[in-house]
mmCIF file of C-alpha atoms and ligand atoms in Angstrom:
data_model
loop_
_atom_site.group_PDB
_atom_site.id
_atom_site.type_symbol
_atom_site.label_atom_id
_atom_site.label_comp_id
_atom_site.label_asym_id
_atom_site.label_seq_id
_atom_site.Cartn_x
_atom_site.Cartn_y
_atom_site.Cartn_z
ATOM 1 C CA MET A 182 8.899 -15.690 26.053
ATOM 2 C CA SER A 183 10.563 -12.098 26.987
ATOM 3 C CA HIS A 184 14.098 -14.941 28.194
ATOM 4 C CA HIS A 185 14.613 -16.817 25.101
ATOM 5 C CA VAL A 186 17.617 -16.238 22.895
ATOM 6 C CA GLU A 187 17.081 -17.806 20.046
ATOM 7 C CA ASP A 188 21.275 -18.071 17.863
ATOM 8 C CA THR A 189 19.341 -16.311 15.159
ATOM 9 C CA ARG A 190 22.612 -17.228 13.236
ATOM 10 C CA VAL A 191 22.012 -21.062 12.699
ATOM 11 C CA ILE A 192 19.288 -21.293 9.893
ATOM 12 C CA ALA A 193 17.314 -24.978 9.689
ATOM 13 C CA GLU A 194 17.963 -26.708 6.742
ATOM 14 C CA ASP A 195 14.563 -27.459 6.438
ATOM 15 C CA ALA A 196 13.348 -23.824 7.303
ATOM 16 C CA PRO A 197 12.097 -22.705 3.177
ATOM 17 C CA GLN A 198 13.204 -20.721 1.435
ATOM 18 C CA TYR A 199 11.764 -18.178 -1.049
ATOM 19 C CA ASN A 200 12.775 -16.538 -4.130
ATOM 20 C CA ALA A 201 12.713 -12.550 -3.534
ATOM 21 C CA THR A 202 13.308 -9.345 -5.611
ATOM 22 C CA LEU A 203 15.040 -6.626 -4.208
ATOM 23 C CA VAL A 204 11.873 -4.086 -5.507
ATOM 24 C CA ARG A 205 12.918 -0.747 -4.052
ATOM 25 C CA ARG A 206 16.270 0.570 -2.105
ATOM 26 C CA GLU A 207 16.081 4.091 -0.108
ATOM 27 C CA ASP A 208 18.990 5.015 1.141
ATOM 28 C CA HIS A 209 18.964 7.604 4.746
ATOM 29 C CA SER A 210 22.281 8.316 4.677
ATOM 30 C CA ALA A 211 26.197 6.198 3.556
ATOM 31 C CA GLU A 212 25.631 3.910 6.152
ATOM 32 C CA LEU A 213 21.464 3.389 6.564
ATOM 33 C CA ALA A 214 19.282 1.709 4.160
ATOM 34 C CA SER A 215 15.741 0.939 3.828
ATOM 35 C CA PHE A 216 15.788 -2.402 1.569
ATOM 36 C CA TRP A 217 11.694 -3.084 0.370
ATOM 37 C CA VAL A 218 12.299 -7.665 -0.650
ATOM 38 C CA ARG A 219 9.139 -8.759 -2.322
ATOM 39 C CA LEU A 220 8.851 -12.415 -2.915
ATOM 40 C CA ASP A 221 8.363 -13.593 -6.456
ATOM 41 C CA GLY A 222 5.348 -16.559 -5.078
ATOM 42 C CA ASP A 223 3.161 -15.403 -2.968
ATOM 43 C CA ALA A 224 3.843 -13.405 0.225
ATOM 44 C CA ILE A 225 4.097 -15.380 3.634
ATOM 45 C CA PRO A 226 2.530 -14.291 6.843
ATOM 46 C CA PHE A 227 4.022 -12.931 9.640
ATOM 47 C CA GLU A 228 3.539 -11.017 12.694
ATOM 48 C CA ALA A 229 4.732 -7.689 13.430
ATOM 49 C CA GLY A 230 7.865 -8.371 15.627
ATOM 50 C CA GLN A 231 9.500 -10.915 13.478
ATOM 51 C CA TYR A 232 12.859 -10.824 11.164
ATOM 52 C CA MET A 233 13.667 -12.973 8.470
ATOM 53 C CA THR A 234 16.544 -13.896 7.042
ATOM 54 C CA ALA A 235 17.742 -12.259 4.059
ATOM 55 C CA GLY A 236 19.795 -13.952 1.372
ATOM 56 C CA VAL A 237 22.360 -12.270 -1.041
ATOM 57 C CA PHE A 238 24.142 -14.368 -4.148
ATOM 58 C CA ALA A 239 27.686 -13.816 -3.951
ATOM 59 C CA ASP A 240 30.976 -16.073 -5.182
ATOM 60 C CA GLY A 241 29.001 -18.780 -5.663
ATOM 61 C CA LYS A 242 27.710 -18.352 -1.897
ATOM 62 C CA LEU A 243 24.137 -17.397 -0.195
ATOM 63 C CA TRP A 244 25.144 -15.157 2.213
ATOM 64 C CA GLN A 245 22.236 -14.869 5.123
ATOM 65 C CA ARG A 246 21.716 -12.871 8.138
ATOM 66 C CA PRO A 247 18.608 -12.301 10.112
ATOM 67 C CA TYR A 248 16.697 -8.417 9.315
ATOM 68 C CA SER A 249 13.756 -7.557 11.612
ATOM 69 C CA VAL A 250 11.268 -6.589 9.181
ATOM 70 C CA ALA A 251 9.947 -2.873 9.432
ATOM 71 C CA SER A 252 7.041 -2.783 6.700
ATOM 72 C CA ALA A 253 3.239 -3.704 8.463
ATOM 73 C CA PRO A 254 2.013 -7.700 7.667
ATOM 74 C CA ALA A 255 -0.498 -6.267 5.255
ATOM 75 C CA VAL A 256 1.796 -5.011 2.792
ATOM 76 C CA ALA A 257 4.121 -8.085 2.167
ATOM 77 C CA GLY A 258 2.109 -8.844 -0.443
ATOM 78 C CA THR A 259 2.336 -5.634 -2.453
ATOM 79 C CA GLU A 260 4.976 -3.449 -1.346
ATOM 80 C CA GLY A 261 7.156 -6.265 0.329
ATOM 81 C CA TYR A 262 9.128 -6.086 3.105
ATOM 82 C CA GLU A 263 11.193 -3.637 4.610
ATOM 83 C CA LEU A 264 14.718 -4.034 6.265
ATOM 84 C CA TYR A 265 15.839 -0.764 7.949
ATOM 85 C CA VAL A 266 19.665 -1.557 7.870
ATOM 86 C CA ARG A 267 23.294 -0.708 8.814
ATOM 87 C CA LEU A 268 26.394 -0.626 7.236
ATOM 88 C CA VAL A 269 28.668 -2.664 9.397
ATOM 89 C CA PRO A 270 32.341 -2.122 7.976
ATOM 90 C CA VAL A 271 33.032 -5.692 8.178
ATOM 91 C CA ILE A 272 33.704 -7.761 5.168
ATOM 92 C CA ARG A 273 30.505 -9.415 5.892
ATOM 93 C CA PHE A 274 27.030 -9.471 4.740
ATOM 94 C CA THR A 275 25.885 -5.690 4.720
ATOM 95 C CA THR A 276 28.398 -5.037 2.262
ATOM 96 C CA LEU A 277 27.267 -7.133 -0.222
ATOM 97 C CA LEU A 278 23.803 -6.242 0.537
ATOM 98 C CA TRP A 279 24.945 -2.904 -0.568
ATOM 99 C CA ARG A 280 26.141 -3.315 -3.679
ATOM 100 C CA LEU A 281 22.659 -4.439 -5.014
ATOM 101 C CA ARG A 282 20.730 -2.183 -6.978
ATOM 102 C CA GLU A 283 16.493 -2.664 -7.245
ATOM 103 C CA GLY A 284 16.054 -5.726 -9.485
ATOM 104 C CA ALA A 285 18.809 -7.891 -7.666
ATOM 105 C CA ARG A 286 17.648 -11.681 -6.576
ATOM 106 C CA MET A 287 17.265 -12.557 -3.266
ATOM 107 C CA ARG A 288 16.101 -15.136 -0.863
ATOM 108 C CA LEU A 289 14.088 -14.798 1.894
ATOM 109 C CA ILE A 290 13.670 -17.081 5.032
ATOM 110 C CA GLY A 291 11.286 -17.588 7.991
ATOM 111 C CA PRO A 292 9.352 -15.781 9.450
ATOM 112 C CA LYS A 293 11.087 -16.425 12.602
ATOM 113 C CA GLY A 294 10.904 -14.876 16.274
ATOM 114 C CA ARG A 295 8.854 -14.078 19.247
ATOM 115 C CA PHE A 296 9.116 -10.167 19.546
ATOM 116 C CA MET A 297 5.752 -10.076 19.112
ATOM 117 C CA LEU A 298 2.747 -7.865 20.818
ATOM 118 C CA GLU A 299 0.123 -9.431 23.025
ATOM 119 C CA PRO A 300 -3.469 -9.727 21.963
ATOM 120 C CA ASP A 301 -5.503 -6.801 23.844
ATOM 121 C CA ASP A 302 -2.701 -5.375 25.288
ATOM 122 C CA HIS A 303 -4.396 -2.912 27.282
ATOM 123 C CA ARG A 304 -0.871 -1.916 28.885
ATOM 124 C CA THR A 305 0.970 1.728 27.589
ATOM 125 C CA HIS A 306 3.841 0.180 25.004
ATOM 126 C CA LEU A 307 7.381 1.816 26.137
ATOM 127 C CA TYR A 308 9.121 0.725 23.263
ATOM 128 C CA VAL A 309 13.152 1.219 23.307
ATOM 129 C CA SER A 310 15.688 0.981 20.955
ATOM 130 C CA THR A 311 18.947 2.447 19.548
ATOM 131 C CA GLY A 312 20.093 2.767 16.205
ATOM 132 C CA THR A 313 18.571 0.345 13.321
ATOM 133 C CA GLY A 314 16.978 -1.867 16.723
ATOM 134 C CA ILE A 315 13.478 0.729 15.674
ATOM 135 C CA ALA A 316 12.652 -1.300 13.102
ATOM 136 C CA PRO A 317 10.415 -4.009 14.692
ATOM 137 C CA PHE A 318 8.573 -0.759 16.663
ATOM 138 C CA LEU A 319 7.800 0.424 12.752
ATOM 139 C CA ALA A 320 5.742 -2.875 12.052
ATOM 140 C CA MET A 321 3.767 -2.686 15.041
ATOM 141 C CA ILE A 322 2.738 0.503 15.167
ATOM 142 C CA ARG A 323 2.078 0.208 11.256
ATOM 143 C CA GLN A 324 -0.157 -2.591 11.462
ATOM 144 C CA THR A 325 -1.817 -2.063 14.521
ATOM 145 C CA GLN A 326 -2.737 1.101 12.858
ATOM 146 C CA LEU A 327 -3.469 -0.405 9.779
ATOM 147 C CA ALA A 328 -5.866 -3.213 12.052
ATOM 148 C CA GLY A 329 -7.608 0.014 13.264
ATOM 149 C CA SER A 330 -6.647 -1.181 17.097
ATOM 150 C CA PRO A 331 -3.561 1.273 17.714
ATOM 151 C CA ARG A 332 -1.379 0.413 21.330
ATOM 152 C CA LYS A 333 -0.972 4.179 23.826
ATOM 153 C CA THR A 334 2.985 3.575 22.797
ATOM 154 C CA VAL A 335 6.180 5.572 23.539
ATOM 155 C CA VAL A 336 8.597 5.334 21.512
ATOM 156 C CA LEU A 337 12.582 5.651 22.965
ATOM 157 C CA HIS A 338 14.979 5.843 19.860
ATOM 158 C CA GLY A 339 18.244 6.677 20.596
ATOM 159 C CA VAL A 340 21.186 7.348 18.056
ATOM 160 C CA SER A 341 24.195 8.547 17.858
ATOM 161 C CA PHE A 342 23.995 11.644 15.809
ATOM 162 C CA ALA A 343 20.542 13.154 14.559
ATOM 163 C CA GLU A 344 20.477 12.515 11.610
ATOM 164 C CA GLU A 345 20.675 8.689 12.123
ATOM 165 C CA LEU A 346 16.889 9.029 13.550
ATOM 166 C CA GLY A 347 15.321 6.651 10.971
ATOM 167 C CA TYR A 348 11.514 6.911 10.185
ATOM 168 C CA ARG A 349 11.992 10.381 12.221
ATOM 169 C CA GLU A 350 9.031 12.128 9.753
ATOM 170 C CA ILE A 351 6.328 9.347 10.352
ATOM 171 C CA LEU A 352 6.936 9.877 13.833
ATOM 172 C CA GLU A 353 6.639 12.825 14.403
ATOM 173 C CA SER A 354 3.478 12.987 12.242
ATOM 174 C CA LEU A 355 1.981 10.509 13.800
ATOM 175 C CA GLU A 356 2.452 12.199 16.956
ATOM 176 C CA ARG A 357 1.579 15.897 15.731
ATOM 177 C CA ASP A 358 -1.557 15.382 13.480
ATOM 178 C CA ALA A 359 -2.768 12.422 16.855
ATOM 179 C CA THR A 360 -3.339 9.315 13.861
ATOM 180 C CA TYR A 361 -1.864 7.408 16.667
ATOM 181 C CA PRO A 362 -1.854 7.029 20.409
ATOM 182 C CA LEU A 363 2.113 8.207 20.734
ATOM 183 C CA ARG A 364 5.077 9.957 22.147
ATOM 184 C CA TYR A 365 7.899 10.011 20.069
ATOM 185 C CA VAL A 366 11.780 10.413 22.165
ATOM 186 C CA PRO A 367 14.317 10.655 20.166
ATOM 187 C CA THR A 368 17.696 11.267 22.189
ATOM 188 C CA VAL A 369 21.449 11.783 20.639
ATOM 189 C CA SER A 370 23.739 10.080 22.514
ATOM 190 C CA ARG A 371 27.268 12.549 21.582
ATOM 191 C CA PRO A 372 25.558 16.068 21.784
ATOM 192 C CA LEU A 373 28.798 17.966 21.640
ATOM 193 C CA ASP A 374 29.828 16.502 18.017
ATOM 194 C CA PRO A 375 29.690 19.023 15.435
ATOM 195 C CA ARG A 376 27.262 16.508 13.596
ATOM 196 C CA ASN A 377 24.852 17.463 16.405
ATOM 197 C CA ALA A 378 25.276 21.201 16.562
ATOM 198 C CA ALA A 379 21.380 22.038 15.201
ATOM 199 C CA TRP A 380 19.921 19.389 18.002
ATOM 200 C CA ALA A 381 18.084 20.930 20.273
ATOM 201 C CA GLY A 382 15.944 17.709 21.825
ATOM 202 C CA ARG A 383 17.013 15.287 24.393
ATOM 203 C CA THR A 384 20.242 14.034 24.961
ATOM 204 C CA GLY A 385 21.625 11.272 26.687
ATOM 205 C CA ARG A 386 22.292 7.261 25.730
ATOM 206 C CA VAL A 387 18.513 5.845 26.299
ATOM 207 C CA GLU A 388 19.546 3.856 29.248
ATOM 208 C CA ALA A 389 20.679 6.716 31.057
ATOM 209 C CA VAL A 390 16.971 8.457 30.230
ATOM 210 C CA VAL A 391 14.617 5.933 30.325
ATOM 211 C CA GLY A 392 13.660 6.709 33.800
ATOM 212 C CA ASP A 393 13.498 10.231 33.266
ATOM 213 C CA VAL A 394 11.154 9.446 30.201
ATOM 214 C CA CYS A 395 8.926 7.236 33.197
ATOM 215 C CA HIS A 396 9.149 9.633 35.044
ATOM 216 C CA ASP A 397 8.068 12.330 32.781
ATOM 217 C CA LEU A 398 5.580 10.554 30.893
ATOM 218 C CA ARG A 399 4.020 8.653 34.093
ATOM 219 C CA LEU A 400 4.790 5.090 32.801
ATOM 220 C CA SER A 401 4.379 3.001 36.007
ATOM 221 C CA ALA A 402 4.999 -0.455 35.970
ATOM 222 C CA ASP A 403 1.512 -1.762 36.376
ATOM 223 C CA ARG A 404 0.307 -0.080 33.568
ATOM 224 C CA THR A 405 3.451 -0.435 31.020
ATOM 225 C CA VAL A 406 4.738 -3.138 28.710
ATOM 226 C CA VAL A 407 8.612 -2.897 27.304
ATOM 227 C CA TYR A 408 10.118 -4.087 24.170
ATOM 228 C CA ILE A 409 13.779 -3.291 23.891
ATOM 229 C CA CYS A 410 15.554 -3.735 20.528
ATOM 230 C CA GLY A 411 19.157 -4.259 19.208
ATOM 231 C CA ASN A 412 22.779 -3.686 20.893
ATOM 232 C CA PRO A 413 23.047 -6.587 23.565
ATOM 233 C CA GLU A 414 24.607 -3.768 25.973
ATOM 234 C CA MET A 415 21.947 -1.185 25.478
ATOM 235 C CA ILE A 416 18.974 -4.113 26.591
ATOM 236 C CA LEU A 417 20.624 -5.061 29.182
ATOM 237 C CA ASN A 418 21.281 -1.936 30.814
ATOM 238 C CA VAL A 419 17.925 -0.514 30.159
ATOM 239 C CA GLU A 420 16.696 -3.733 31.740
ATOM 240 C CA GLY A 421 18.369 -2.970 35.127
ATOM 241 C CA ALA A 422 17.130 0.689 34.606
ATOM 242 C CA LEU A 423 13.866 -0.297 34.243
ATOM 243 C CA MET A 424 14.329 -3.246 37.540
ATOM 244 C CA GLY A 425 15.496 -0.564 39.423
ATOM 245 C CA ARG A 426 12.353 1.712 38.651
ATOM 246 C CA GLY A 427 10.237 -1.550 39.846
ATOM 247 C CA PHE A 428 9.152 -3.267 36.330
ATOM 248 C CA PRO A 429 9.069 -6.986 36.862
ATOM 249 C CA GLU A 430 11.469 -8.936 34.440
ATOM 250 C CA PHE A 431 8.269 -10.512 32.801
ATOM 251 C CA HIS A 432 7.164 -7.564 32.003
ATOM 252 C CA VAL A 433 10.293 -6.501 29.693
ATOM 253 C CA LYS A 434 10.795 -8.069 26.085
ATOM 254 C CA LYS A 435 14.185 -8.596 24.313
ATOM 255 C CA GLU A 436 15.304 -8.658 20.743
ATOM 256 C CA LEU A 437 19.275 -8.700 20.440
ATOM 257 C CA TYR A 438 20.872 -8.429 17.366
ATOM 258 C CA TRP A 439 23.998 -9.524 18.060
ATOM 259 C CA PRO A 440 25.373 -12.086 21.297
ATOM 260 C CA LYS A 441 26.339 -9.745 24.090
ATOM 261 C CA GLY A 442 29.935 -8.533 23.863
ATOM 262 C CA LYS A 443 30.698 -8.970 20.466
ATOM 263 C CA ALA A 444 32.328 -5.083 18.362
ATOM 264 C CA PRO A 445 32.485 -5.848 14.162
ATOM 265 C CA GLY A 446 36.012 -6.854 14.306
ATOM 266 C CA GLU A 447 36.048 -9.544 16.900
ATOM 267 C CA VAL A 448 33.117 -11.259 15.161
ATOM 268 C CA ALA A 449 35.123 -11.250 11.801
ATOM 269 C CA ALA A 450 37.999 -12.296 14.073
ATOM 270 C CA ALA A 451 36.362 -14.969 15.892
ATOM 271 C CA THR A 452 35.027 -16.384 13.002
ATOM 272 C CA GLY A 453 37.402 -16.072 10.693
ATOM 273 C CA SER A 454 34.581 -15.900 7.660
HETATM 274 C C1 LIG B 195 16.756 -11.186 15.496
HETATM 275 C C2 LIG B 195 17.986 -10.254 14.916
HETATM 276 C C3 LIG B 195 17.013 -8.896 13.577
HETATM 277 C C4 LIG B 195 18.053 -8.161 13.458
HETATM 278 N N1 LIG B 195 17.399 -7.456 12.758
HETATM 279 C C5 LIG B 195 18.304 -6.052 12.183
HETATM 280 C C6 LIG B 195 18.080 -4.669 11.441
HETATM 281 O O1 LIG B 195 16.863 -4.543 11.494
HETATM 282 N N2 LIG B 195 18.749 -3.986 10.808
HETATM 283 C C7 LIG B 195 19.710 -4.375 10.849
HETATM 284 O O2 LIG B 195 20.805 -3.179 10.593
HETATM 285 N N3 LIG B 195 20.479 -5.333 12.139
HETATM 286 C C8 LIG B 195 20.173 -6.120 12.118
HETATM 287 N N4 LIG B 195 20.397 -7.679 12.821
HETATM 288 C C9 LIG B 195 22.354 -7.400 12.320
HETATM 289 C C10 LIG B 195 22.401 -8.190 11.107
HETATM 290 O O3 LIG B 195 21.692 -9.403 11.315
HETATM 291 C C11 LIG B 195 23.607 -8.369 10.982
HETATM 292 O O4 LIG B 195 24.319 -9.265 12.098
HETATM 293 C C12 LIG B 195 24.237 -6.716 10.517
HETATM 294 O O5 LIG B 195 23.574 -6.751 9.201
HETATM 295 C C13 LIG B 195 25.977 -6.928 10.228
HETATM 296 O O6 LIG B 195 25.334 -8.293 9.089
HETATM 297 P P1 LIG B 195 27.411 -8.594 8.608
HETATM 298 O O7 LIG B 195 27.614 -9.425 8.528
HETATM 299 O O8 LIG B 195 27.324 -7.268 7.773
HETATM 300 O O9 LIG B 195 28.075 -8.216 10.016
HETATM 301 P P2 LIG B 195 27.737 -9.689 11.611
HETATM 302 O O10 LIG B 195 29.263 -10.038 11.055
HETATM 303 O O11 LIG B 195 26.587 -10.376 11.590
HETATM 304 O O12 LIG B 195 28.064 -8.480 12.672
HETATM 305 C C14 LIG B 195 29.205 -8.088 13.090
HETATM 306 C C15 LIG B 195 29.175 -7.339 14.128
HETATM 307 O O13 LIG B 195 28.853 -5.914 13.580
HETATM 308 C C16 LIG B 195 27.739 -5.219 14.908
HETATM 309 N N5 LIG B 195 26.556 -5.256 14.623
HETATM 310 C C17 LIG B 195 25.621 -5.992 13.598
HETATM 311 N N6 LIG B 195 24.526 -5.179 13.741
HETATM 312 C C18 LIG B 195 24.591 -4.158 13.759
HETATM 313 C C19 LIG B 195 23.835 -3.160 13.708
HETATM 314 N N7 LIG B 195 21.939 -3.002 13.125
HETATM 315 N N8 LIG B 195 23.763 -1.635 13.463
HETATM 316 C C20 LIG B 195 25.327 -1.956 14.231
HETATM 317 N N9 LIG B 195 26.186 -2.930 14.718
HETATM 318 C C21 LIG B 195 25.487 -3.674 14.162
HETATM 319 C C22 LIG B 195 27.846 -6.120 15.883
HETATM 320 O O14 LIG B 195 29.089 -5.723 16.727
HETATM 321 C C23 LIG B 195 28.383 -7.249 15.219
HETATM 322 O O15 LIG B 195 28.747 -8.863 16.467
HETATM 323 C C24 LIG B 195 19.563 -8.377 13.121
HETATM 324 C C25 LIG B 195 19.499 -10.006 13.858
HETATM 325 C C26 LIG B 195 19.204 -10.170 14.709
HETATM 326 C C27 LIG B 195 19.622 -11.769 15.444
#
């Protein structure tokens, strides 16, 4: 379960593909956007935390990549599936996605993945992510809220620049209004950069602050389940920091967005596509 890492780029020939439309696009910055994709037919059920493979047509080909769904399963039939995406500056999938306007034809394949909540888990849920890795946690929070079964949650989210704290307003308002038993802990890794001049919150990479967060919020290994999502190096480092605090490995679940050791340029060079 938590040790399982599947090659998400390989899409089974027989995986059902669904025709879909980009119904809404919200640009948060030049490099971060939410894409709401709705199926033409009935919505396909999924579990919060799972991902869908999105397909875009270009050059007579279907290009596809996996994305964690950020929206609640309950709204798939009405609003669609929300994908929270970073533009990666290599000429591959995201550059094609960025060209799309509302109304564009797309495909969705899935759902897939095992990064899901356990039923009736009464431990505190510590969700650790960097960048767009926060997406599956939004689905988990939204769905458990809609279902009236919220979980005691701590959201540790790391970004380079404070303006990249996607979903900050939603998470801050859940915490402020106590509409969900949630602590939101954003941290920026480049505090000295002028873009962070106005930032007065926590600083440091998530792997460096996760120990302090556990200490400050009294998250003990026996009463906490940890979910980590995003950059593979970060995931390994956070896991290492938690093991050092006595967290057993099976209390930690992981979702890697790309294989360890792959920087954007290297992948393009390695695959030549
Ligand atoms: C299970 C799963 C869920 C995913 N969910 C999301 C998601 O919700 N949002 C999202 O933006 N991406 C997500 N990804 C990554 C996504 O599938 C693509 O790899 C990414 O959008 C880049 O696509 P590309 O074709 O432009 O570049 P690719 O050739 O796919 O990737 C090139 C390189 O870009 C870097 N990279 C990839 N994704 C990111 C990212 N999100 N942030 C920073 N650098 C990155 C890595 O170094 C990677 O090796 C997920 C991946 C997996 C396996």
